[in-house]
Short mmCIF file of C-alpha atoms in Angstrom, two decimals:
data_model
loop_
_atom_site.label_atom_id
_atom_site.label_comp_id
_atom_site.label_asym_id
_atom_site.label_seq_id
_atom_site.Cartn_x
_atom_site.Cartn_y
_atom_site.Cartn_z
CA GLY A 1 -5.38 9.77 -8.30
CA GLU A 2 -5.03 6.97 -10.98
CA ASN A 3 -1.92 6.64 -12.58
CA VAL A 4 -4.39 7.86 -16.63
CA GLY A 5 -2.38 6.63 -19.31
CA LEU A 6 -0.34 3.55 -17.38
CA HIS A 7 -0.32 0.87 -19.70
CA LEU A 8 0.14 -3.31 -19.33
CA PRO A 9 3.75 -4.03 -21.03
CA THR A 10 2.23 -6.53 -24.26
CA LEU A 11 2.89 -9.68 -26.03
CA SER A 12 1.37 -9.66 -29.17
CA VAL A 13 1.47 -13.18 -30.89
CA GLN A 14 -0.22 -14.98 -34.32
CA GLU A 15 -2.64 -18.05 -32.74
CA GLY A 16 -0.37 -21.51 -33.36
CA ASP A 17 2.60 -19.38 -32.37
CA ASN A 18 4.62 -19.96 -28.89
CA SER A 19 4.24 -17.17 -26.53
CA ILE A 20 6.91 -16.63 -23.76
CA ILE A 21 6.63 -14.65 -21.09
CA ASN A 22 8.65 -13.27 -18.60
CA CYS A 23 9.01 -12.06 -15.19
CA ALA A 24 11.59 -10.71 -12.64
CA TYR A 25 11.23 -11.03 -8.92
CA SER A 26 12.03 -9.76 -6.54
CA ASN A 27 13.11 -11.70 -3.47
CA SER A 28 15.61 -14.26 -3.25
CA ALA A 29 14.41 -16.34 -0.29
CA SER A 30 10.62 -16.76 -2.12
CA ASP A 31 10.80 -20.47 -2.31
CA TYR A 32 7.33 -20.96 -4.54
CA PHE A 33 6.06 -19.28 -7.64
CA ILE A 34 2.89 -18.86 -8.82
CA TRP A 35 1.41 -17.35 -12.87
CA TYR A 36 -2.09 -16.78 -13.33
CA LYS A 37 -4.14 -15.82 -16.00
CA GLN A 38 -7.21 -13.83 -15.83
CA GLU A 39 -9.27 -13.01 -18.44
CA SER A 40 -11.42 -9.34 -18.59
CA GLY A 41 -13.17 -9.27 -16.18
CA LYS A 42 -12.63 -12.00 -13.99
CA GLY A 43 -10.38 -13.27 -11.30
CA PRO A 44 -7.07 -14.72 -11.54
CA GLN A 45 -7.05 -18.13 -12.49
CA PHE A 46 -4.03 -20.87 -11.23
CA ILE A 47 -2.44 -21.59 -14.18
CA ILE A 48 0.80 -23.56 -12.88
CA ASP A 49 3.76 -23.55 -10.13
CA ILE A 50 6.69 -24.25 -9.48
CA ARG A 51 9.08 -24.49 -5.91
CA SER A 52 12.46 -23.16 -6.01
CA ASN A 53 13.96 -26.69 -5.85
CA MET A 54 13.02 -27.26 -9.07
CA ASP A 55 14.02 -25.15 -12.99
CA LYS A 56 11.27 -26.41 -14.83
CA ARG A 57 7.87 -27.82 -14.23
CA GLN A 58 5.31 -29.08 -17.39
CA GLY A 59 1.43 -28.93 -17.48
CA GLN A 60 -0.51 -29.37 -20.68
CA ARG A 61 0.60 -26.87 -22.67
CA VAL A 62 2.07 -24.64 -20.41
CA THR A 63 5.84 -24.52 -19.25
CA VAL A 64 7.36 -22.62 -16.38
CA LEU A 65 10.94 -21.95 -16.58
CA LEU A 66 12.92 -20.50 -13.07
CA ASN A 67 16.26 -18.83 -12.81
CA LYS A 68 17.14 -18.33 -9.19
CA THR A 69 20.54 -17.05 -10.28
CA VAL A 70 18.87 -14.04 -11.81
CA LYS A 71 15.48 -14.08 -10.30
CA HIS A 72 14.05 -14.76 -13.43
CA LEU A 73 10.49 -16.73 -14.20
CA SER A 74 9.00 -17.09 -17.48
CA LEU A 75 5.93 -19.23 -19.08
CA GLN A 76 5.88 -20.69 -22.21
CA ILE A 77 2.77 -20.97 -23.87
CA ALA A 78 2.66 -23.53 -27.21
CA ALA A 79 0.18 -23.07 -29.70
CA THR A 80 -1.19 -20.64 -28.53
CA GLN A 81 -4.95 -19.92 -28.68
CA PRO A 82 -6.71 -17.24 -29.01
CA GLY A 83 -8.73 -18.01 -25.76
CA ASP A 84 -5.30 -17.95 -23.99
CA SER A 85 -5.78 -13.99 -24.69
CA ALA A 86 -5.74 -12.71 -20.97
CA VAL A 87 -3.24 -10.47 -18.47
CA TYR A 88 -1.19 -12.97 -17.14
CA PHE A 89 1.11 -12.22 -13.57
CA CYS A 90 3.80 -14.32 -11.80
CA ALA A 91 2.91 -14.20 -8.41
CA GLU A 92 6.27 -14.63 -5.87
CA ASN A 93 6.11 -16.44 -2.13
CA TYR A 94 8.37 -15.28 0.80
CA GLY A 95 7.49 -18.80 2.38
CA GLY A 96 8.61 -18.58 6.01
CA ALA A 97 5.34 -18.59 8.23
CA THR A 98 3.14 -16.48 5.93
CA ASN A 99 2.20 -17.45 2.74
CA LYS A 100 1.79 -13.82 1.59
CA LEU A 101 1.95 -13.49 -2.24
CA ILE A 102 4.06 -10.64 -4.29
CA PHE A 103 2.36 -10.00 -7.36
CA GLY A 104 4.37 -8.99 -10.72
CA THR A 105 3.46 -6.87 -12.64
CA GLY A 106 1.52 -8.21 -15.85
CA THR A 107 1.56 -9.02 -18.99
CA LEU A 108 -1.41 -8.84 -21.58
CA LEU A 109 -0.89 -11.14 -24.30
CA ALA A 110 -2.99 -10.84 -27.11
CA VAL A 111 -4.00 -13.85 -29.96
CA GLN A 112 -4.31 -12.55 -33.21
CA PRO A 113 -6.01 -15.00 -35.33
CA ASP B 1 -13.53 -28.83 -6.94
CA THR B 2 -11.23 -25.24 -6.50
CA GLU B 3 -14.19 -22.84 -7.12
CA VAL B 4 -14.19 -19.92 -4.81
CA THR B 5 -17.47 -17.48 -4.73
CA GLN B 6 -18.46 -13.33 -4.54
CA THR B 7 -21.00 -12.17 -4.60
CA PRO B 8 -22.66 -9.19 -5.35
CA LYS B 9 -20.51 -9.33 -9.12
CA HIS B 10 -21.29 -5.93 -9.17
CA LEU B 11 -21.78 -2.88 -6.40
CA VAL B 12 -22.79 1.00 -6.57
CA MET B 13 -22.73 2.90 -3.04
CA GLY B 14 -22.77 6.53 -2.01
CA MET B 15 -19.80 7.39 0.01
CA THR B 16 -22.79 7.43 3.18
CA ASN B 17 -23.63 3.89 2.36
CA LYS B 18 -22.65 0.83 3.92
CA LYS B 19 -22.33 -2.13 2.11
CA SER B 20 -20.95 -5.49 2.44
CA LEU B 21 -19.39 -7.80 0.05
CA LYS B 22 -19.69 -11.79 0.76
CA CYS B 23 -16.52 -14.56 -0.27
CA GLU B 24 -17.85 -18.45 0.25
CA GLN B 25 -15.49 -21.42 -0.04
CA HIS B 26 -16.11 -25.21 0.00
CA MET B 27 -12.67 -25.97 -0.05
CA GLY B 28 -12.11 -27.43 3.50
CA HIS B 29 -9.19 -24.24 3.34
CA ARG B 30 -8.76 -22.41 6.17
CA ALA B 31 -6.79 -19.15 4.94
CA MET B 32 -8.91 -16.99 3.44
CA TYR B 33 -7.82 -13.59 1.82
CA TRP B 34 -9.15 -10.03 1.05
CA TYR B 35 -7.75 -8.26 -1.86
CA LYS B 36 -7.91 -5.09 -3.86
CA GLN B 37 -6.96 -4.59 -7.74
CA LYS B 38 -7.47 -1.48 -9.73
CA ALA B 39 -6.99 -1.28 -13.44
CA LYS B 40 -4.24 -3.05 -14.72
CA LYS B 41 -2.68 -3.63 -11.91
CA PRO B 42 -1.64 -6.63 -9.92
CA PRO B 43 -3.77 -7.34 -6.71
CA GLU B 44 -2.73 -6.24 -3.58
CA LEU B 45 -3.57 -8.00 -0.31
CA MET B 46 -5.92 -6.08 2.59
CA PHE B 47 -6.23 -8.77 5.10
CA VAL B 48 -5.37 -12.46 5.89
CA TYR B 49 -7.32 -14.85 7.81
CA SER B 50 -6.04 -18.57 9.00
CA TYR B 51 -8.14 -20.40 11.06
CA GLU B 52 -10.58 -17.86 11.56
CA LYS B 53 -8.34 -15.13 13.01
CA LEU B 54 -7.48 -11.82 11.22
CA SER B 55 -3.59 -12.24 10.31
CA ILE B 56 -1.91 -9.87 8.25
CA ASN B 57 -3.93 -6.06 7.99
CA GLU B 58 -1.77 -4.46 5.41
CA SER B 59 -2.58 -0.86 6.89
CA VAL B 60 -6.16 -0.73 5.48
CA PRO B 61 -7.98 2.38 6.30
CA SER B 62 -10.75 1.46 8.85
CA ARG B 63 -13.87 2.37 6.15
CA PHE B 64 -12.50 -1.53 5.51
CA SER B 65 -14.16 -3.63 7.91
CA PRO B 66 -13.14 -7.64 7.75
CA GLU B 67 -14.96 -10.41 9.24
CA CYS B 68 -14.53 -14.67 9.28
CA PRO B 69 -17.53 -15.84 11.00
CA ASN B 70 -16.97 -19.29 9.99
CA SER B 71 -14.00 -21.54 8.09
CA SER B 72 -16.11 -21.07 4.71
CA LEU B 73 -17.36 -17.69 4.98
CA LEU B 74 -15.21 -13.84 4.67
CA ASN B 75 -16.87 -10.79 4.49
CA LEU B 76 -16.08 -7.99 3.83
CA HIS B 77 -17.79 -4.31 5.72
CA LEU B 78 -18.09 -1.42 3.38
CA HIS B 79 -18.47 2.34 5.09
CA ALA B 80 -17.99 5.77 4.01
CA LEU B 81 -16.06 4.49 1.46
CA GLN B 82 -14.17 7.31 -1.04
CA PRO B 83 -14.33 7.02 -5.11
CA GLU B 84 -10.74 5.97 -4.75
CA ASP B 85 -11.89 3.32 -3.20
CA SER B 86 -13.62 1.66 -6.21
CA ALA B 87 -11.49 -1.28 -8.05
CA LEU B 88 -12.14 -5.00 -7.68
CA TYR B 89 -12.36 -7.07 -4.51
CA LEU B 90 -10.76 -10.40 -4.94
CA CYS B 91 -11.61 -12.89 -2.56
CA ALA B 92 -9.32 -16.26 -2.41
CA SER B 93 -7.92 -18.95 0.03
CA SER B 94 -6.13 -21.61 0.48
CA PRO B 95 -4.85 -24.59 2.70
CA PRO B 96 -3.90 -24.07 5.90
CA TRP B 97 -1.59 -21.08 6.45
CA GLY B 98 2.72 -22.18 6.84
CA THR B 99 2.76 -24.41 3.75
CA LEU B 100 3.31 -22.96 0.79
CA GLU B 101 0.21 -23.55 -1.42
CA THR B 102 -2.06 -22.23 -4.05
CA GLN B 103 -3.66 -19.87 -3.65
CA TYR B 104 -7.15 -19.75 -5.36
CA PHE B 105 -10.10 -16.51 -6.23
CA GLY B 106 -13.20 -16.49 -6.66
CA PRO B 107 -14.67 -14.34 -10.03
CA GLY B 108 -14.38 -10.11 -7.94
CA THR B 109 -16.98 -7.95 -6.66
CA ARG B 110 -16.46 -5.10 -9.35
CA LEU B 111 -17.05 -1.73 -6.28
CA LEU B 112 -18.69 1.16 -8.06
CA VAL B 113 -18.38 4.20 -5.07
CA LEU B 114 -20.33 7.95 -6.89
#
């Protein structure tokens, strides 16, 4: 049955602060990574992606860092806003003949006004 | 436009009912996916269609039956579901399979099985 009482890891930040959400991925052969934002009652929304031949990529207010040595991915959000409150999932793509994504467990970002 | 639409938004069904979930995209994507998401968990892949052919079935029970009538539409037929099948069902699409491309998700159908 349901794992009653399961809690998502939570990051609580003050509005205007920078946020860093971390993710450990599982497969050293993964060559494409995506961060998704999922607001309550909605589907995952693409934020930013990065390929394994890069270690940093910047978007609008967001930066993704990739450390292949330790299989670690992070999402940095600058000047966090209340609208950033959501669950954030990292996803890795094993590549090869499929486009199969494997999602991390997710982090709940709670922005305090 | 990166929009994937899903209908209905909410669905309540009994264990003896037959219902269908629908998904549509007009981005020219040739890969479409069904995911199941339980509360406070990440999405779990159920099926993948590539060029309208079923390519991956993640050992999903036969009470879930996917269908891809054309390159823009994806259906999930439901029959004799169990209460534990209650979840958010997400559809996604991506450019042709074999490339490392982003999957774009729809808003989901929240299913409750009584």
